[in-house]
Short mmCIF file of C-alpha atoms in Angstrom, two decimals:
data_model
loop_
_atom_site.label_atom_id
_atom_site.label_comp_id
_atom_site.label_asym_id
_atom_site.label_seq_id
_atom_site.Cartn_x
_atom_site.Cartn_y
_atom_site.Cartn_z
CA UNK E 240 88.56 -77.99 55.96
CA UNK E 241 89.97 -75.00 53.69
CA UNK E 242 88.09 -72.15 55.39
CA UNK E 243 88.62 -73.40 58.59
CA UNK E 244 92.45 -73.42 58.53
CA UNK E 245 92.00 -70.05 56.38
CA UNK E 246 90.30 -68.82 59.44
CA UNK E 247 93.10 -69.92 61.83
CA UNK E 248 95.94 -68.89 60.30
CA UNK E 249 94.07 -65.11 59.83
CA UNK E 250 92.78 -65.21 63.49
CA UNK E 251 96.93 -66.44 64.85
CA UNK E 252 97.96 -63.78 62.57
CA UNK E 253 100.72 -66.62 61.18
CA UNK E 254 101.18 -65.55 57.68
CA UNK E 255 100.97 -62.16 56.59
CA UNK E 256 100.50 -60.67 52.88
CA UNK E 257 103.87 -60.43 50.85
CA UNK E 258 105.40 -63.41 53.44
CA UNK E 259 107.60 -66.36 52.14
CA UNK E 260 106.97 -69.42 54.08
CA UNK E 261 109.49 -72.24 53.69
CA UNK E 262 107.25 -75.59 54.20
CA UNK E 263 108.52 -78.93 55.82
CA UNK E 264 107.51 -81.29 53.56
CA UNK E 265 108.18 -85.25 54.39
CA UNK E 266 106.28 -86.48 51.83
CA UNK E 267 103.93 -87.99 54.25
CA UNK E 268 99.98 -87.40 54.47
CA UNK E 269 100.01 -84.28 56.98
CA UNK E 270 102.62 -82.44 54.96
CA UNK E 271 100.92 -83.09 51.23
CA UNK E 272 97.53 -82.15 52.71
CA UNK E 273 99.66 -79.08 54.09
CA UNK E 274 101.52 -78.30 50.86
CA UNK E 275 97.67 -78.50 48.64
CA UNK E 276 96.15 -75.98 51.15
CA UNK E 277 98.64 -73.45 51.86
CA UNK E 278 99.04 -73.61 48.04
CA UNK E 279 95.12 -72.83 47.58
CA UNK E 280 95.54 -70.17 50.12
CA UNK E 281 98.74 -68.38 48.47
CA UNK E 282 97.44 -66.19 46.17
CA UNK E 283 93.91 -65.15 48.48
CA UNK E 284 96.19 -63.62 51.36
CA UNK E 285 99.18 -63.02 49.13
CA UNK E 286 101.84 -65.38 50.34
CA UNK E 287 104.53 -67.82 48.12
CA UNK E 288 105.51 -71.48 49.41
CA UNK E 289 108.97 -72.92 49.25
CA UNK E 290 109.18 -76.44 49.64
CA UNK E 291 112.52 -78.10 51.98
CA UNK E 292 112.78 -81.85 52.81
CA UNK E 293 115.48 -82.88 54.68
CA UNK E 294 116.46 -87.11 53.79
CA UNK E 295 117.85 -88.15 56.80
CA UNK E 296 119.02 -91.73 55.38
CA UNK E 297 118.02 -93.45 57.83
CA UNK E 298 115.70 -95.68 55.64
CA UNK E 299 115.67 -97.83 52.50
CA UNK E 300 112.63 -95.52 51.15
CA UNK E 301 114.56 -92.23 52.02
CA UNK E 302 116.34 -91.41 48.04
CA UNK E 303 112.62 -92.32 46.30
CA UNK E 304 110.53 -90.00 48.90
CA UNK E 305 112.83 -87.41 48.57
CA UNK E 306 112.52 -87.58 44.75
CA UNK E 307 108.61 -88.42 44.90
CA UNK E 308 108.81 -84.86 47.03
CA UNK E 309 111.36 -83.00 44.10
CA UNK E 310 108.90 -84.36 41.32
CA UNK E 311 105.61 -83.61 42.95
CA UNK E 312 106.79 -79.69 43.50
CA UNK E 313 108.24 -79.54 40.14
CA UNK E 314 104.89 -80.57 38.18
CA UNK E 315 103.31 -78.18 40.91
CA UNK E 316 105.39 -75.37 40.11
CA UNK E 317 106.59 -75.38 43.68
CA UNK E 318 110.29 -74.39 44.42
CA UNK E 319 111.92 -77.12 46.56
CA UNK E 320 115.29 -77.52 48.15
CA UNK E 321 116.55 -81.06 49.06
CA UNK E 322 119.10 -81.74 51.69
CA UNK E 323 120.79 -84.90 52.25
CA UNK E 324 122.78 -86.04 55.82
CA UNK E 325 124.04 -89.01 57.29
CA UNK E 326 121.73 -88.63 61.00
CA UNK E 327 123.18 -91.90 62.01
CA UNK E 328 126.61 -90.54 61.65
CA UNK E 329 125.95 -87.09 63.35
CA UNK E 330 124.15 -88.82 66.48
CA UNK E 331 126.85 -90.98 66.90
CA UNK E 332 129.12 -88.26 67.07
CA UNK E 333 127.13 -86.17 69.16
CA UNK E 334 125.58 -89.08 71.64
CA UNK E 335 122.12 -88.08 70.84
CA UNK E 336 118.95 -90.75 69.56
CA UNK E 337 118.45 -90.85 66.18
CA UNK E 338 115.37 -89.18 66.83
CA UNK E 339 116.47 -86.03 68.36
CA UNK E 340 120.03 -86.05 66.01
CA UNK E 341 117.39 -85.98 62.97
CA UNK E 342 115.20 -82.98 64.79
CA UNK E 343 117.91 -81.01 64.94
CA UNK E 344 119.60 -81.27 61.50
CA UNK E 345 116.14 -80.89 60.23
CA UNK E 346 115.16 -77.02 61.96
CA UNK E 347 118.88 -76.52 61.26
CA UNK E 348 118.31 -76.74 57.85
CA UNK E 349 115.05 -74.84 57.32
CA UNK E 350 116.50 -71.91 59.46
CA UNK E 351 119.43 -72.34 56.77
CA UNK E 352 116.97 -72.08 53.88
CA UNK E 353 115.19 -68.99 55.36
CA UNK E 354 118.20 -66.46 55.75
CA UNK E 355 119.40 -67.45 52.87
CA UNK E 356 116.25 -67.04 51.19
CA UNK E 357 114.85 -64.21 53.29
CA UNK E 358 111.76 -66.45 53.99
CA UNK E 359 109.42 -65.46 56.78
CA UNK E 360 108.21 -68.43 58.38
CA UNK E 361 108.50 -72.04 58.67
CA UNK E 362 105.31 -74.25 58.60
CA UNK E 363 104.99 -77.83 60.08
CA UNK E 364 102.43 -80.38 59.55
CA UNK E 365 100.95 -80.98 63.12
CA UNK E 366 97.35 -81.56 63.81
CA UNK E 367 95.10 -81.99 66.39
CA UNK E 368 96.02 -85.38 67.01
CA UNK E 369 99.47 -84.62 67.28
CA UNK E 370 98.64 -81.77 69.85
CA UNK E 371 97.02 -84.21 72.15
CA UNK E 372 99.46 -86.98 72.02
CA UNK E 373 102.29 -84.09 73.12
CA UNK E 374 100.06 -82.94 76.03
CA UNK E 375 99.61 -86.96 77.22
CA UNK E 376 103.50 -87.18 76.21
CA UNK E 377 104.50 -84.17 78.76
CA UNK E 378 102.00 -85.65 81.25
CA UNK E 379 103.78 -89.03 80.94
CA UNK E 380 107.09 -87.17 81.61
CA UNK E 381 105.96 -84.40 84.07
CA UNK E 382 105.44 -81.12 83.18
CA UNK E 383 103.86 -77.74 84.34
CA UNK E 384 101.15 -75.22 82.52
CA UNK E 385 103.85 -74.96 79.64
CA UNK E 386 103.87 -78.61 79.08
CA UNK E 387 100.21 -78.67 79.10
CA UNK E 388 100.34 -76.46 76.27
CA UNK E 389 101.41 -78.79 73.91
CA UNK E 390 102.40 -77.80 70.26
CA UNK E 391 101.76 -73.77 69.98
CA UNK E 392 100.62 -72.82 66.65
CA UNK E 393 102.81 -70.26 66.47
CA UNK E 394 106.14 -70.33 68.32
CA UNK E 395 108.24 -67.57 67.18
CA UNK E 396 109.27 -68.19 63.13
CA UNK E 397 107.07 -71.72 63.73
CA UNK E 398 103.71 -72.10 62.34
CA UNK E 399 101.64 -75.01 62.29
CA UNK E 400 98.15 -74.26 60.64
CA UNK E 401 96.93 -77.76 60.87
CA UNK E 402 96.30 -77.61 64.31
CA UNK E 403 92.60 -76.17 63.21
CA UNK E 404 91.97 -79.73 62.30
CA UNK E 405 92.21 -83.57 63.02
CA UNK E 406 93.75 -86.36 61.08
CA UNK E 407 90.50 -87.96 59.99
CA UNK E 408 89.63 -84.53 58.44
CA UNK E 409 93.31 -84.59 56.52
CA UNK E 410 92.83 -88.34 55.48
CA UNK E 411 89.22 -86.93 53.99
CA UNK E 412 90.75 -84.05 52.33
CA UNK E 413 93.48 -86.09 50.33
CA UNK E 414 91.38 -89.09 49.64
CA UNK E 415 88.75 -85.90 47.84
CA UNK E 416 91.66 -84.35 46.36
CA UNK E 417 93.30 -87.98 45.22
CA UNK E 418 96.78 -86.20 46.70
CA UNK E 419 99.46 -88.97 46.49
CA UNK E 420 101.68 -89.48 49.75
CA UNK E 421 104.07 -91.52 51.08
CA UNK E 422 104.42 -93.69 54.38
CA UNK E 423 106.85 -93.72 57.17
CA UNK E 424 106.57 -96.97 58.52
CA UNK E 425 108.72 -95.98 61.18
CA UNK E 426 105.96 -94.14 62.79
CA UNK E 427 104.33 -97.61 63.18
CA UNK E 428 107.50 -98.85 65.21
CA UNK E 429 106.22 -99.76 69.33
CA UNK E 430 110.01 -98.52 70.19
CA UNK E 431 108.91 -94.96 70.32
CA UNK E 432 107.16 -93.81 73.39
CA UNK E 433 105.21 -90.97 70.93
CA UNK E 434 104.37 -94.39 68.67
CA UNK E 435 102.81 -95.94 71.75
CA UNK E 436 100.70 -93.36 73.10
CA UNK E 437 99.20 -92.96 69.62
CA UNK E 438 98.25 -96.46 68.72
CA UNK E 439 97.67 -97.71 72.10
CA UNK E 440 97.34 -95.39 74.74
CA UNK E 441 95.10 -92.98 73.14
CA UNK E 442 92.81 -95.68 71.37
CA UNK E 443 92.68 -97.13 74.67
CA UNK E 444 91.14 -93.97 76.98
CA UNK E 445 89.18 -92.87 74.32
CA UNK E 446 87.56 -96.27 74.00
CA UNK E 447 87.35 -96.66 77.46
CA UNK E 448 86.95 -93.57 79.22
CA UNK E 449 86.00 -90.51 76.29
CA UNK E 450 85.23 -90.75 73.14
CA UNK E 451 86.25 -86.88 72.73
CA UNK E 452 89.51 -87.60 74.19
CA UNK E 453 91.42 -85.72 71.54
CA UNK E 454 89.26 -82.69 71.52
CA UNK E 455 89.27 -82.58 75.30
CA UNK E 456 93.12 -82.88 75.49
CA UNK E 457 93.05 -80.02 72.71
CA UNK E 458 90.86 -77.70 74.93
CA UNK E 459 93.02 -78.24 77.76
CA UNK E 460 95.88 -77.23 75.73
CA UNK E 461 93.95 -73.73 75.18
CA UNK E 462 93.10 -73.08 78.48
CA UNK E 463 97.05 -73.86 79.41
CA UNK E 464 98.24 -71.47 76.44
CA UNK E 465 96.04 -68.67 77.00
CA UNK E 466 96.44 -68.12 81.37
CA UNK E 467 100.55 -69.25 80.25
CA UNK E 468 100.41 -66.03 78.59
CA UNK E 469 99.20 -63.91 81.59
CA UNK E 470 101.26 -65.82 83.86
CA UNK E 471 104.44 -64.65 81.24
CA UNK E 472 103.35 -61.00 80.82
CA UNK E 473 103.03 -60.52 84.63
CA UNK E 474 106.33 -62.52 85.20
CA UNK E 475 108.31 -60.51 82.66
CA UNK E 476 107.40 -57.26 84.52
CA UNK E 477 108.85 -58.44 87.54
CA UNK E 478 111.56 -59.52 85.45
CA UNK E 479 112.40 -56.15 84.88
CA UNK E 480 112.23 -55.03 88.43
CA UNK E 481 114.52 -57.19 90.13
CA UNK E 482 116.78 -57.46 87.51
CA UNK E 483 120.10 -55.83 89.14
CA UNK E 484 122.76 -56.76 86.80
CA UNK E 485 122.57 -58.51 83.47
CA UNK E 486 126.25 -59.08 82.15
CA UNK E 487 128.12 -62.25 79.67
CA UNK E 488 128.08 -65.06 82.07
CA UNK E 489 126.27 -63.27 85.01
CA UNK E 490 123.06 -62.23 86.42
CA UNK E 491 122.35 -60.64 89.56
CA UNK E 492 118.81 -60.77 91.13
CA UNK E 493 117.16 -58.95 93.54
CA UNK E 494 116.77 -60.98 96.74
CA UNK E 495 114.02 -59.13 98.65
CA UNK E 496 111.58 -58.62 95.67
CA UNK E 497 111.66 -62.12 95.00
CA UNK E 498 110.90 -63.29 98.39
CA UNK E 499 107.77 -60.91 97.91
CA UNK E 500 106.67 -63.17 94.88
CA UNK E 501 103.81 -65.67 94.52
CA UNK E 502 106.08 -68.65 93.95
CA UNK E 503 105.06 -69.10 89.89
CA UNK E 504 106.52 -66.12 89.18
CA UNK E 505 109.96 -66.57 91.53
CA UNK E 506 110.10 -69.85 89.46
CA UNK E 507 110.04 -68.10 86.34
CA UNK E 508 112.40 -65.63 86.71
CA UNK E 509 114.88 -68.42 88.05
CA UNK E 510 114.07 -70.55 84.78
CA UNK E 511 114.51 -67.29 82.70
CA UNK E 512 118.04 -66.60 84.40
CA UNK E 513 119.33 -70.01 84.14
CA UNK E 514 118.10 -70.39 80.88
CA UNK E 515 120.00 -67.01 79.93
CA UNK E 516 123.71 -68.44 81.92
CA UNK E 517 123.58 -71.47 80.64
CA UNK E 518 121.62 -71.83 76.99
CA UNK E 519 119.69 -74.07 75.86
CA UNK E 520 116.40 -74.85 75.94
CA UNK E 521 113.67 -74.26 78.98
CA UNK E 522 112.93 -78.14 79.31
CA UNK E 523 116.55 -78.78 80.20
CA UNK E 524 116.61 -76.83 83.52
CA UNK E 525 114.57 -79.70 86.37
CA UNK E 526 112.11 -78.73 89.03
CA UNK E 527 114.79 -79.79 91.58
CA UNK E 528 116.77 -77.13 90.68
CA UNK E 529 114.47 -74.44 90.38
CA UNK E 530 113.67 -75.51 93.97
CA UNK E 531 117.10 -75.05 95.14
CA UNK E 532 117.42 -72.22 93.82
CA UNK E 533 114.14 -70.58 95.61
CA UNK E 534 115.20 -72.13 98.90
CA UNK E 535 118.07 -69.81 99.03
CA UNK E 536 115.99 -66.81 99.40
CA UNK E 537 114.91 -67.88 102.43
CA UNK E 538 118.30 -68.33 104.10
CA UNK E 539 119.47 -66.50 106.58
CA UNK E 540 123.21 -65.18 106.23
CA UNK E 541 125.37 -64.49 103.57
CA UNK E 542 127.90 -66.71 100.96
CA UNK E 543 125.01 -69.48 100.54
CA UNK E 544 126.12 -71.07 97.18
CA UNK E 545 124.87 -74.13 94.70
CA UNK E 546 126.70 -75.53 92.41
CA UNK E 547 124.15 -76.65 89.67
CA UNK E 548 124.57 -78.75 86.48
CA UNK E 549 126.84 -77.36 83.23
CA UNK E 550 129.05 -75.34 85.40
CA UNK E 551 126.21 -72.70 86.63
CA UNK E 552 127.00 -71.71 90.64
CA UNK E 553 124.24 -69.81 92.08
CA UNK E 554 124.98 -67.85 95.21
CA UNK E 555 123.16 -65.41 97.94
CA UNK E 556 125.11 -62.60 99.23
CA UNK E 557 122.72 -60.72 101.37
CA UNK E 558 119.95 -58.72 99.04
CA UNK E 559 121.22 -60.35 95.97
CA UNK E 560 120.82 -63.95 94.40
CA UNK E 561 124.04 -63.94 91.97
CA UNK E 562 123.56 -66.86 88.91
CA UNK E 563 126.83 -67.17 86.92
CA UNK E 564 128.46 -69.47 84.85
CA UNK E 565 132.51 -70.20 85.14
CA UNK E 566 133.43 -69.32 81.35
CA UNK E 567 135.67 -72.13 79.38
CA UNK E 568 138.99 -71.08 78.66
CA UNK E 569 139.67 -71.56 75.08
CA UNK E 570 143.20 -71.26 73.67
CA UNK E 571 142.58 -68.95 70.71
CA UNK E 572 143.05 -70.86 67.48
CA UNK E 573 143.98 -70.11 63.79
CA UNK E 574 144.65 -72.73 60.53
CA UNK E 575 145.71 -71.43 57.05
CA UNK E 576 143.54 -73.03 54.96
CA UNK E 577 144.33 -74.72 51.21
CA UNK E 578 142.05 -74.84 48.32
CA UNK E 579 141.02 -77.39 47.45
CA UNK E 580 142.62 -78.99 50.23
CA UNK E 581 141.11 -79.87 54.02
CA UNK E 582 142.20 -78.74 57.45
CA UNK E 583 141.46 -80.82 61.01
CA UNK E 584 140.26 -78.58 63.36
CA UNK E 585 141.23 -79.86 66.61
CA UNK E 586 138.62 -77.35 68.55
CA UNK E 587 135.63 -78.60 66.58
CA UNK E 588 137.31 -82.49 66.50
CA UNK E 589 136.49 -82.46 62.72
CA UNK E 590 137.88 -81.80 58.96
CA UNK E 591 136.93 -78.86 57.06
CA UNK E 592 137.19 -79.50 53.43
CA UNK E 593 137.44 -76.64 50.92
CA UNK E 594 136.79 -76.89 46.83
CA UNK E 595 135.90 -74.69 43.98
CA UNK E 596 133.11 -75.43 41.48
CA UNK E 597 131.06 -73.40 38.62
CA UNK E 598 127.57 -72.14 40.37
CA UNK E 599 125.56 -74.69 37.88
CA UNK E 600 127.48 -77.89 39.32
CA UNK E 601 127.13 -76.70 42.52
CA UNK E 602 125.42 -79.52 45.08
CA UNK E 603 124.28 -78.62 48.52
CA UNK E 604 124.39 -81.53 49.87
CA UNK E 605 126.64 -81.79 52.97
CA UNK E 606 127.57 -78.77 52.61
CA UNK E 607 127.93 -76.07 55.66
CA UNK E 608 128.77 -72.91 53.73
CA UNK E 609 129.00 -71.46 50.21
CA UNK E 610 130.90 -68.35 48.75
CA UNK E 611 131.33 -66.65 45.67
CA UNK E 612 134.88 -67.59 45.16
CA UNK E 613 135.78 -64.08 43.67
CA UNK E 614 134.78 -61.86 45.63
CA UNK E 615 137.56 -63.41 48.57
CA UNK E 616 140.60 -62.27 49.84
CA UNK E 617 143.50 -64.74 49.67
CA UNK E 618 145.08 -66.65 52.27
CA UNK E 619 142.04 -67.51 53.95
CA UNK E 620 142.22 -69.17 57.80
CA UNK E 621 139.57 -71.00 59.89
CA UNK E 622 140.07 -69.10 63.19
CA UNK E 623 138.64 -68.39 66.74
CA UNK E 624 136.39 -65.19 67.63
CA UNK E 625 138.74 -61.73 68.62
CA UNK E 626 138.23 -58.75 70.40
CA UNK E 627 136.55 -56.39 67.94
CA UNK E 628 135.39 -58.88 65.47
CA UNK E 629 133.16 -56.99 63.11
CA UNK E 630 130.94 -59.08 60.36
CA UNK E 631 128.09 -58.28 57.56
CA UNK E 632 125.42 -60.86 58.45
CA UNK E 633 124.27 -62.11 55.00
CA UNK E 634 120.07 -60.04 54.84
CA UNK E 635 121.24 -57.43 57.29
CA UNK E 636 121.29 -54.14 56.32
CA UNK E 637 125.23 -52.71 58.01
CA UNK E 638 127.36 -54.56 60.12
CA UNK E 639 127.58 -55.77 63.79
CA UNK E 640 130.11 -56.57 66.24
CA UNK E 641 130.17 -60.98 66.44
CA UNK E 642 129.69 -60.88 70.11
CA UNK E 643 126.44 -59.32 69.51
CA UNK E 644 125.59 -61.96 66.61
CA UNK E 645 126.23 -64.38 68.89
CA UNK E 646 123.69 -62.91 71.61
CA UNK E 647 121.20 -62.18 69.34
CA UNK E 648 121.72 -65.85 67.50
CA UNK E 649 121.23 -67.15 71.19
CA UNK E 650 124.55 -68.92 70.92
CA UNK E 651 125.07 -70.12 74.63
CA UNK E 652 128.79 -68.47 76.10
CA UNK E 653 130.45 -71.77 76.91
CA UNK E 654 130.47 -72.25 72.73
CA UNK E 655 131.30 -68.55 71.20
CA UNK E 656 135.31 -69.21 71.31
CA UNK E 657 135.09 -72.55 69.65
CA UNK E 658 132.77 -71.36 66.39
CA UNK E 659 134.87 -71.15 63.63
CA UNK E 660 134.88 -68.04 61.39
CA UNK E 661 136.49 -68.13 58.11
CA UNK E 662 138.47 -64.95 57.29
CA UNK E 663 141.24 -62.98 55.46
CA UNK E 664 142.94 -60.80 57.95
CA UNK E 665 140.58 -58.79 59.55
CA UNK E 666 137.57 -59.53 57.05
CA UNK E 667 135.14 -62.00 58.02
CA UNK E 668 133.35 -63.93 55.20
CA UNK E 669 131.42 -66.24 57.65
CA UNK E 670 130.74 -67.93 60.83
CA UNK E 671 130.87 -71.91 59.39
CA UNK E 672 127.81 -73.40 59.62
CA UNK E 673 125.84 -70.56 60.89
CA UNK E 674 125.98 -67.51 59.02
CA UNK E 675 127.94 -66.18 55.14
CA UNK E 676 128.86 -62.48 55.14
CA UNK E 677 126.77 -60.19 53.04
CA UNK E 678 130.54 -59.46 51.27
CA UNK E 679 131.25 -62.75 50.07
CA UNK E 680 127.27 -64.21 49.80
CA UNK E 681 126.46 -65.63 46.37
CA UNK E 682 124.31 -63.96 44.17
CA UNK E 683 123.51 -63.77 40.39
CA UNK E 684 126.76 -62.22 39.19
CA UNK E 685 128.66 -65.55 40.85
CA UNK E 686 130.63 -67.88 38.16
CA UNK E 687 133.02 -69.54 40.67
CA UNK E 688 131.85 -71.11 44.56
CA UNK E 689 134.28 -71.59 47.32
CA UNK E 690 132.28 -74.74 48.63
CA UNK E 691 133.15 -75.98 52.57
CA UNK E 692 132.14 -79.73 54.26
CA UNK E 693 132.44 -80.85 57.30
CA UNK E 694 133.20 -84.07 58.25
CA UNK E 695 134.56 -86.00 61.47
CA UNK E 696 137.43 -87.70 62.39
#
């Protein structure tokens, strides 16, 4: 099993020599069998691990894994960074499942741990199995060749170097190594649709109908990955071409070259543009959309509009196909802040709370933001985004204007004038939750942190 995922990660070109790869580790079979190879592998291709476990407290077990996780790196001589949050707390507050509430916090978190760390990568724990229970899940749901692909091994700062091999091979390889692990008995529960499809549905076809259901599922995953690829390299070409205008909270297409399109490739460039005006993910803009949206280039006549969902209006005037998105009007906002002390921010509908400690009592968990206490300028204010705003992105060499951190951070428009920075006059020490400035970053000289929660009403 070791050569084989040796030979995948060198042939997906996922970690390179001199790399730091931060590693999800639950605790659970996948991610132990994960930690023991990648840490066999470290030293042949030159890479170092950094273990982060998120406990979501959702379960009675969640305290002892995450200190079964702490203890198992420390005798390993692993580095590992615990987090704690209340995920039935933050879905609540932001209407989401439990399931995609705990998703969130827990990418949110590793992409924490990497800038601050100036890790390279982040490595997950799917397999095989998982692979083909995501393509029968986006079958299930509907989907196109993207869907089909299932779980891409690597997916911008995303690795996943199981996927060379199945879970019967993983439950080999730890019951060989005698690698202890824990058990979610959650993933047991018939309440999840992802649950269902892997204890019934698949045991069922392959049973029933092919034996090699998982491996065939896998291959089709392939095929979809590797003609997706074509299919995006082609589309971003015409991309290019009838681009017309690309501004904040506007794009402007051109109508005739579309109409000359095979219709894949007018659908992508519609997903790409409403994707760009509104945020968010790809899977959140529907077929019936992109449909509406193609049927206008074949109107006749001018001033043809559609008003689509999260405020995007799409309209033809003559040659061009003009996708823009109305932009919230926030009043412009500014709180003196106390220390220690805490501040409701009416624009975020939560408290901020602010307190010093010495760096070797300080705990992370909760926390949003953490700054060498010294090096600040006093009074400090939570504020809105201005004109002009300059910051030092903690890891980046020089400065940059925020507007552009926000583009670059993809940071849909509709949100930019709600973040809250934290500054002194014109400095900017960070972007809460997000971001510390290079300026006011901790480092090995620090005595005194500035420490910031959030919490809600």
């Amino acid at each position: 099993m070791l050569s084989k995922i040796e030979n995948f990660i060198r042939q997906e070109k996922m970690i390179l020599p001199g790399e730091k790869v931060i590693l999800a580790l639950s605790g659970g079979p996948d991610s132990m069998a994960l930690l023991s190879v990648l840490r066999e592998l470290a030293d042949k291709i030159g890479f170092m691990i950094i273990a982060a476990h998120l406990n979501h407290g959702l379960r009675e077990e969640a305290d002892e894994e995450a200190r079964f996780v702490e203890d198992y790196c420390r005798l390993q001589g692993i580095p590992c960074y615990v987090k704690k949050e209340d995920i039935k707390e933050i879905a609540a507050r932001r209407k989401k499942s439990l399931e995609e509430a705990g998703r969130e916090e827990r990418y949110r978190f590793f992409r924490e741990l990497k800038k601050e760390l100036s890790a390279h990568r982040i490595a997950t724990a799917h397999h095989k199995d998982d692979l083909a229970e995501t393509v029968l899940h986006h079958i299930i749901r509907g989907t196109g060749i993207k869907g089909l692909r299932g779980i891409m091994p690597v997916n911008g700062d995303l690795i996943r170097p199981l996927l060379a091999v199945t879970r019967r091979e993983i439950e080999a390889y730890l019951e060989q190594k005698g690698i202890p692990y824990c058990i979610d008995q959650s993933n047991y529960e018939p309440v999840y649709l992802r649950n269902r499809i892997r204890h019934e549905l698949i045991p069922y076809l392959r049973e029933e109908f092919n034996p090699r259901l998982v491996e065939a599922l896998c291959q089709l995953a392939y095929i979809a990955r590797i003609e997706n690829e074509v299919l995006e390299e082609e589309a971003s070409k015409y991309w290019q071409e009838a681009l017309r205008l690309k501004e904040e909270g506007k794009i402007v297409l051109d109508v005739p070259l579309l109409s000359r399109l095979h219709p894949a490739y007018q659908h992508r460039i519609i997903i790409q543009a409403l994707k760009e005006i509104r945020g968010g993910e790809e899977g959140d803009i529907s077929l019936k959309e992109v449909m509406e949206v193609a049927g206008l280039l074949g109107k006749t006549g001018s001033s043809r509009v559609l008003h689509l969902s999260g405020g995007v209006k799409v309209n033809k005037a003559y040659q061009e196909l003009i996708i823009s998105r109305k932009r919230e009007e926030v009043e412009p906002y500014c709180y003196q802040v106390e220390i220690p002390g805490e501040i409701y921010v009416p624009e975020q509908d939560a408290f901020y709370v602010f307190s010093v400690t010495d760096i070797d009592k300080l705990d992370k968990n909760g926390v949003i933001a953490y700054l060498d206490y010294e090096r600040l300028r006093f009074p400090l204010f939570i504020r809105s985004r201005r004109p002009g705003d300059i910051f030092r992105p903690r890891g980046l060499k020089g400065s940059k204007k925020v507007k552009d951190f926000f583009i670059d951070e993809k940071i849909p428009l509709h949100e930019r004038d709600k973040i809250p920075l934290l500054a002194a006059e014109d400095k900017i020490y960070a972007i809460l939750g997000i971001r510390v400035a290079e300026e006011a970053a901790v480092n090995n000289a620090t005595q005194k942190v500035l420490v910031i929660k959030k919490r809600g009403k």
